[in-house]
PDB file of C-alpha atoms in Angstrom:
ATOM      1  CA  MET A  66     -59.260  16.672  15.929  1.00 93.00           C
ATOM      2  CA  ARG A  67     -56.922  18.025  13.667  1.00 98.00           C
ATOM      3  CA  THR A  68     -53.355  19.322  14.995  1.00 98.00           C
ATOM      4  CA  LEU A  69     -52.756  23.027  13.655  1.00 98.00           C
ATOM      5  CA  ILE A  70     -49.129  23.745  13.826  1.00 98.00           C
ATOM      6  CA  SER A  71     -47.311  27.201  13.594  1.00 98.00           C
ATOM      7  CA  SER A  72     -44.089  26.942  11.572  1.00 97.00           C
ATOM      8  CA  ALA A  73     -42.023  30.132  12.019  1.00 97.00           C
ATOM      9  CA  PHE A  74     -38.360  31.422  11.059  1.00 97.00           C
ATOM     10  CA  ILE A  75     -38.032  33.534  14.023  1.00 98.00           C
ATOM     11  CA  SER A  76     -35.324  35.916  15.517  1.00 97.00           C
ATOM     12  CA  LEU A  77     -34.149  34.984  19.015  1.00 97.00           C
ATOM     13  CA  ASP A  78     -36.013  38.118  20.450  1.00 97.00           C
ATOM     14  CA  GLY A  79     -39.073  36.724  18.370  1.00 96.00           C
ATOM     15  CA  VAL A  80     -39.120  38.585  15.337  1.00 97.00           C
ATOM     16  CA  VAL A  81     -40.893  36.816  12.315  1.00 96.00           C
ATOM     17  CA  GLU A  82     -41.340  39.881   9.943  1.00 94.00           C
ATOM     18  CA  GLY A  83     -39.676  39.801   6.443  1.00 92.00           C
ATOM     19  CA  PRO A  84     -37.613  36.961   6.486  1.00 93.00           C
ATOM     20  CA  GLY A  85     -37.595  36.142   2.945  1.00 88.00           C
ATOM     21  CA  GLY A  86     -36.856  39.819   1.649  1.00 87.00           C
ATOM     22  CA  GLU A  87     -40.423  41.048   1.721  1.00 87.00           C
ATOM     23  CA  PRO A  88     -40.572  44.832   1.337  1.00 86.00           C
ATOM     24  CA  GLY A  89     -41.311  47.439   3.869  1.00 89.00           C
ATOM     25  CA  TYR A  90     -39.282  46.057   7.227  1.00 93.00           C
ATOM     26  CA  ARG A  91     -35.799  47.447   7.737  1.00 93.00           C
ATOM     27  CA  ASN A  92     -33.959  44.231   8.126  1.00 94.00           C
ATOM     28  CA  THR A  93     -36.016  42.299   5.709  1.00 93.00           C
ATOM     29  CA  GLY A  94     -34.214  39.044   4.289  1.00 94.00           C
ATOM     30  CA  TRP A  95     -32.427  38.524   7.449  1.00 96.00           C
ATOM     31  CA  THR A  96     -32.628  34.695   7.159  1.00 95.00           C
ATOM     32  CA  PHE A  97     -30.554  34.521   3.962  1.00 93.00           C
ATOM     33  CA  LYS A  98     -28.692  37.608   4.685  1.00 94.00           C
ATOM     34  CA  GLU A  99     -27.290  37.422   8.172  1.00 90.00           C
ATOM     35  CA  VAL A 100     -26.704  33.560   8.567  1.00 95.00           C
ATOM     36  CA  GLU A 101     -24.745  30.971   6.705  1.00 94.00           C
ATOM     37  CA  PHE A 102     -27.091  28.601   4.676  1.00 94.00           C
ATOM     38  CA  VAL A 103     -26.933  24.911   6.409  1.00 96.00           C
ATOM     39  CA  PRO A 104     -29.232  22.674   4.578  1.00 95.00           C
ATOM     40  CA  GLU A 105     -29.784  20.069   7.100  1.00 96.00           C
ATOM     41  CA  ALA A 106     -31.069  22.787   9.040  1.00 96.00           C
ATOM     42  CA  PHE A 107     -34.382  23.050   6.646  1.00 95.00           C
ATOM     43  CA  GLU A 108     -35.283  19.322   6.994  1.00 95.00           C
ATOM     44  CA  ILE A 109     -38.158  20.198   8.853  1.00 96.00           C
ATOM     45  CA  LYS A 110     -39.659  22.410   6.166  1.00 94.00           C
ATOM     46  CA  GLY A 111     -39.631  19.296   3.651  1.00 92.00           C
ATOM     47  CA  ARG A 112     -41.386  17.171   6.734  1.00 95.00           C
ATOM     48  CA  GLU A 113     -43.710  19.924   7.146  1.00 96.00           C
ATOM     49  CA  GLN A 114     -45.017  19.441   3.630  1.00 93.00           C
ATOM     50  CA  GLN A 115     -45.003  15.730   3.563  1.00 94.00           C
ATOM     51  CA  GLU A 116     -46.811  15.407   6.895  1.00 95.00           C
ATOM     52  CA  ALA A 117     -49.515  18.726   6.423  1.00 97.00           C
ATOM     53  CA  THR A 118     -52.858  17.832   4.817  1.00 97.00           C
ATOM     54  CA  ALA A 119     -54.019  21.703   4.666  1.00 98.00           C
ATOM     55  CA  VAL A 120     -52.016  25.064   5.037  1.00 97.00           C
ATOM     56  CA  LEU A 121     -53.540  28.222   6.991  1.00 98.00           C
ATOM     57  CA  MET A 122     -52.633  31.615   6.306  1.00 97.00           C
ATOM     58  CA  GLY A 123     -53.699  35.390   6.751  1.00 96.00           C
ATOM     59  CA  ARG A 124     -54.098  37.354   4.122  1.00 96.00           C
ATOM     60  CA  VAL A 125     -51.106  39.415   4.160  1.00 93.00           C
ATOM     61  CA  SER A 126     -49.069  35.990   3.757  1.00 93.00           C
ATOM     62  CA  TYR A 127     -51.401  34.504   0.959  1.00 96.00           C
ATOM     63  CA  GLU A 128     -50.998  38.020  -1.041  1.00 93.00           C
ATOM     64  CA  ALA A 129     -47.137  37.193  -0.541  1.00 90.00           C
ATOM     65  CA  PHE A 130     -47.003  33.560  -1.139  1.00 92.00           C
ATOM     66  CA  SER A 131     -49.645  32.885  -4.154  1.00 94.00           C
ATOM     67  CA  PRO A 132     -47.896  34.578  -6.619  1.00 92.00           C
ATOM     68  CA  VAL A 133     -44.708  33.104  -5.968  1.00 91.00           C
ATOM     69  CA  TRP A 134     -44.967  29.452  -4.190  1.00 92.00           C
ATOM     70  CA  PRO A 135     -46.977  27.749  -7.088  1.00 93.00           C
ATOM     71  CA  ASP A 136     -44.141  27.749  -9.537  1.00 92.00           C
ATOM     72  CA  MET A 137     -41.442  26.860  -6.905  1.00 91.00           C
ATOM     73  CA  GLU A 138     -40.393  23.243  -6.938  1.00 90.00           C
ATOM     74  CA  GLU A 139     -39.520  23.312  -3.364  1.00 87.00           C
ATOM     75  CA  PHE A 140     -43.129  23.957  -2.452  1.00 88.00           C
ATOM     76  CA  ALA A 141     -44.724  21.785  -5.141  1.00 88.00           C
ATOM     77  CA  HIS A 142     -46.904  19.447  -2.403  1.00 90.00           C
ATOM     78  CA  TYR A 143     -48.443  22.587  -1.063  1.00 92.00           C
ATOM     79  CA  LYS A 144     -49.708  23.321  -4.531  1.00 91.00           C
ATOM     80  CA  THR A 145     -52.035  20.267  -4.502  1.00 91.00           C
ATOM     81  CA  MET A 146     -53.391  20.522  -0.687  1.00 94.00           C
ATOM     82  CA  PRO A 147     -56.431  22.646   0.489  1.00 97.00           C
ATOM     83  CA  LYS A 148     -55.202  26.349   1.275  1.00 97.00           C
ATOM     84  CA  TYR A 149     -57.386  28.452   3.930  1.00 98.00           C
ATOM     85  CA  VAL A 150     -57.102  31.971   4.277  1.00 98.00           C
ATOM     86  CA  VAL A 151     -58.285  33.707   7.123  1.00 98.00           C
ATOM     87  CA  SER A 152     -59.804  37.507   6.091  1.00 97.00           C
ATOM     88  CA  THR A 153     -62.421  39.481   6.353  1.00 96.00           C
ATOM     89  CA  THR A 154     -61.669  41.790   3.239  1.00 97.00           C
ATOM     90  CA  LEU A 155     -60.187  39.028   0.644  1.00 97.00           C
ATOM     91  CA  THR A 156     -62.581  38.197  -1.962  1.00 96.00           C
ATOM     92  CA  ASN A 157     -62.541  34.962  -4.220  1.00 96.00           C
ATOM     93  CA  ASP A 158     -61.719  37.019  -7.276  1.00 96.00           C
ATOM     94  CA  LYS A 159     -58.489  38.110  -5.647  1.00 96.00           C
ATOM     95  CA  LEU A 160     -57.415  34.174  -5.244  1.00 97.00           C
ATOM     96  CA  VAL A 161     -54.925  32.859  -7.714  1.00 95.00           C
ATOM     97  CA  SER A 162     -56.082  30.273 -10.197  1.00 93.00           C
ATOM     98  CA  ASN A 163     -52.722  28.002 -10.279  1.00 94.00           C
ATOM     99  CA  TRP A 164     -52.506  26.789  -6.554  1.00 94.00           C
ATOM    100  CA  GLY A 165     -55.176  24.506  -6.185  1.00 92.00           C
ATOM    101  CA  GLU A 166     -58.299  24.436  -3.976  1.00 95.00           C
ATOM    102  CA  THR A 167     -58.336  27.722  -1.377  1.00 97.00           C
ATOM    103  CA  THR A 168     -61.163  28.610   0.746  1.00 98.00           C
ATOM    104  CA  ILE A 169     -61.553  32.109   2.666  1.00 98.00           C
ATOM    105  CA  LEU A 170     -62.526  31.598   6.371  1.00 98.00           C
ATOM    106  CA  ARG A 171     -64.030  34.761   7.906  1.00 98.00           C
ATOM    107  CA  SER A 172     -63.386  33.920  11.174  1.00 98.00           C
ATOM    108  CA  LEU A 173     -61.585  32.323  14.228  1.00 98.00           C
ATOM    109  CA  ASP A 174     -64.881  30.376  14.909  1.00 98.00           C
ATOM    110  CA  GLU A 175     -64.446  28.718  11.514  1.00 98.00           C
ATOM    111  CA  VAL A 176     -60.825  27.955  11.919  1.00 98.00           C
ATOM    112  CA  ALA A 177     -61.843  26.310  15.309  1.00 98.00           C
ATOM    113  CA  ALA A 178     -64.416  24.321  13.065  1.00 98.00           C
ATOM    114  CA  LEU A 179     -62.008  23.470  10.421  1.00 98.00           C
ATOM    115  CA  LYS A 180     -59.692  21.737  13.287  1.00 98.00           C
ATOM    116  CA  GLU A 181     -62.856  19.241  14.023  1.00 97.00           C
ATOM    117  CA  THR A 182     -63.137  18.160  10.626  1.00 97.00           C
ATOM    118  CA  ASP A 183     -61.399  14.869   9.459  1.00 95.00           C
ATOM    119  CA  GLY A 184     -57.852  15.271   8.274  1.00 94.00           C
ATOM    120  CA  GLY A 185     -54.355  15.536   9.034  1.00 97.00           C
ATOM    121  CA  PRO A 186     -52.224  18.718  10.699  1.00 98.00           C
ATOM    122  CA  ILE A 187     -52.677  22.120   9.381  1.00 98.00           C
ATOM    123  CA  ILE A 188     -49.773  24.171   8.962  1.00 98.00           C
ATOM    124  CA  VAL A 189     -49.958  27.707   9.290  1.00 98.00           C
ATOM    125  CA  HIS A 190     -46.855  29.528   7.398  1.00 94.00           C
ATOM    126  CA  GLY A 191     -45.921  33.454   7.861  1.00 88.00           C
ATOM    127  CA  SER A 192     -48.921  35.165   9.283  1.00 92.00           C
ATOM    128  CA  ALA A 193     -47.865  36.969  12.323  1.00 95.00           C
ATOM    129  CA  SER A 194     -51.256  38.571  12.967  1.00 95.00           C
ATOM    130  CA  LEU A 195     -52.995  35.327  12.504  1.00 97.00           C
ATOM    131  CA  ASN A 196     -50.688  33.481  14.585  1.00 97.00           C
ATOM    132  CA  ASN A 197     -51.184  36.114  17.553  1.00 96.00           C
ATOM    133  CA  SER A 198     -55.077  35.570  17.070  1.00 97.00           C
ATOM    134  CA  LEU A 199     -54.711  31.850  17.100  1.00 98.00           C
ATOM    135  CA  ALA A 200     -52.718  31.931  20.156  1.00 97.00           C
ATOM    136  CA  ASP A 201     -54.864  33.852  22.027  1.00 96.00           C
ATOM    137  CA  ALA A 202     -57.837  31.836  20.993  1.00 96.00           C
ATOM    138  CA  GLY A 203     -56.048  28.578  22.292  1.00 96.00           C
ATOM    139  CA  LEU A 204     -56.199  27.168  18.514  1.00 98.00           C
ATOM    140  CA  ILE A 205     -52.396  26.519  18.229  1.00 98.00           C
ATOM    141  CA  ASP A 206     -51.126  23.041  18.963  1.00 98.00           C
ATOM    142  CA  ARG A 207     -47.493  22.676  18.116  1.00 98.00           C
ATOM    143  CA  TYR A 208     -44.986  25.242  17.142  1.00 98.00           C
ATOM    144  CA  HIS A 209     -42.050  24.755  14.595  1.00 98.00           C
ATOM    145  CA  LEU A 210     -39.420  27.374  15.210  1.00 98.00           C
ATOM    146  CA  LEU A 211     -36.241  27.671  13.406  1.00 98.00           C
ATOM    147  CA  VAL A 212     -34.719  30.263  15.832  1.00 98.00           C
ATOM    148  CA  TYR A 213     -31.950  32.527  13.767  1.00 98.00           C
ATOM    149  CA  PRO A 214     -28.978  33.511  16.130  1.00 98.00           C
ATOM    150  CA  LEU A 215     -30.133  37.428  15.699  1.00 97.00           C
ATOM    151  CA  LEU A 216     -31.496  39.905  17.912  1.00 97.00           C
ATOM    152  CA  LEU A 217     -33.526  42.372  15.371  1.00 97.00           C
ATOM    153  CA  GLY A 218     -35.278  44.822  17.762  1.00 95.00           C
ATOM    154  CA  ALA A 219     -38.787  46.085  16.062  1.00 94.00           C
ATOM    155  CA  GLY A 220     -40.456  43.927  13.857  1.00 95.00           C
ATOM    156  CA  LYS A 221     -43.933  41.653  14.004  1.00 95.00           C
ATOM    157  CA  ARG A 222     -43.718  38.968  16.643  1.00 96.00           C
ATOM    158  CA  LEU A 223     -44.852  35.420  16.560  1.00 96.00           C
ATOM    159  CA  PHE A 224     -46.115  35.510  19.858  1.00 95.00           C
ATOM    160  CA  PRO A 225     -48.728  37.864  21.044  1.00 94.00           C
ATOM    161  CA  ALA A 226     -48.393  40.487  24.089  1.00 92.00           C
ATOM    162  CA  THR A 227     -51.668  39.512  25.579  1.00 94.00           C
ATOM    163  CA  ASP A 228     -51.799  39.990  29.250  1.00 94.00           C
ATOM    164  CA  LYS A 229     -52.814  36.202  30.128  1.00 91.00           C
ATOM    165  CA  ASP A 230     -52.463  33.493  32.081  1.00 91.00           C
ATOM    166  CA  THR A 231     -49.041  31.268  31.901  1.00 93.00           C
ATOM    167  CA  GLN A 232     -49.048  29.309  28.539  1.00 93.00           C
ATOM    168  CA  LYS A 233     -47.074  25.801  28.993  1.00 96.00           C
ATOM    169  CA  LEU A 234     -44.942  24.270  26.083  1.00 98.00           C
ATOM    170  CA  LYS A 235     -43.298  20.681  26.248  1.00 98.00           C
ATOM    171  CA  LEU A 236     -40.141  20.579  24.069  1.00 98.00           C
ATOM    172  CA  ILE A 237     -40.500  17.527  21.615  1.00 98.00           C
ATOM    173  CA  GLU A 238     -37.713  17.981  19.639  1.00 98.00           C
ATOM    174  CA  HIS A 239     -34.673  20.358  19.132  1.00 98.00           C
ATOM    175  CA  GLU A 240     -31.346  20.501  17.654  1.00 98.00           C
ATOM    176  CA  ALA A 241     -28.642  23.103  17.036  1.00 98.00           C
ATOM    177  CA  TYR A 242     -26.795  23.657  13.731  1.00 98.00           C
ATOM    178  CA  SER A 243     -23.226  24.907  12.715  1.00 97.00           C
ATOM    179  CA  ASN A 244     -24.324  28.399  11.959  1.00 97.00           C
ATOM    180  CA  GLY A 245     -26.002  29.050  14.877  1.00 97.00           C
ATOM    181  CA  LEU A 246     -29.270  28.039  13.976  1.00 97.00           C
ATOM    182  CA  GLN A 247     -31.796  26.050  16.359  1.00 98.00           C
ATOM    183  CA  LYS A 248     -34.813  23.820  15.830  1.00 98.00           C
ATOM    184  CA  GLN A 249     -37.550  23.986  18.518  1.00 98.00           C
ATOM    185  CA  VAL A 250     -40.518  22.011  18.282  1.00 98.00           C
ATOM    186  CA  PHE A 251     -43.125  22.499  21.282  1.00 98.00           C
ATOM    187  CA  ASP A 252     -46.627  21.076  21.950  1.00 98.00           C
ATOM    188  CA  VAL A 253     -49.066  23.518  23.784  1.00 98.00           C
ATOM    189  CA  LEU A 254     -50.104  22.020  26.850  1.00 97.00           C
ATOM    190  CA  ARG A 255     -53.743  22.286  27.714  1.00 91.00           C
TER     191      ARG A 255
END
């Protein structure tokens, strides 16, 4: 079974909305506007590209990333790996042609089936709503979190607010950086 990894920039109060300057969120760009850049804190992002064998995202994140990431040198490895977009509304004619193989998945059952295929880890970037659904369905195996020392208040959250049984996590890697950023890697225990 393939490992499904949720990778997120997250505020201390759990907000993941608008980290890179996406329009429509009052605190947009909080990852670079509010916290000093420390290169060593982002080592995990390069490692994710080296270790992942596929990218999974929701439609909104696909529509935000696909016009930009294909031409960005820092995301070059993602250009060649398969991408999967979970959406009930996206159509093939809306996929960009310069970002390699992209497949639309119509349900969480199709995500579960993808996890059963041969291959290495699948990385999820952005996609707050998709992350909530994946977590509720028990499909996330690991979290890669860069936790920012910020309280953003309102905004989309990484973790669902569903009333459910306790989900245990195991901290397998962590580090704190001079700018207050923390790397936290958790395995989901089953």
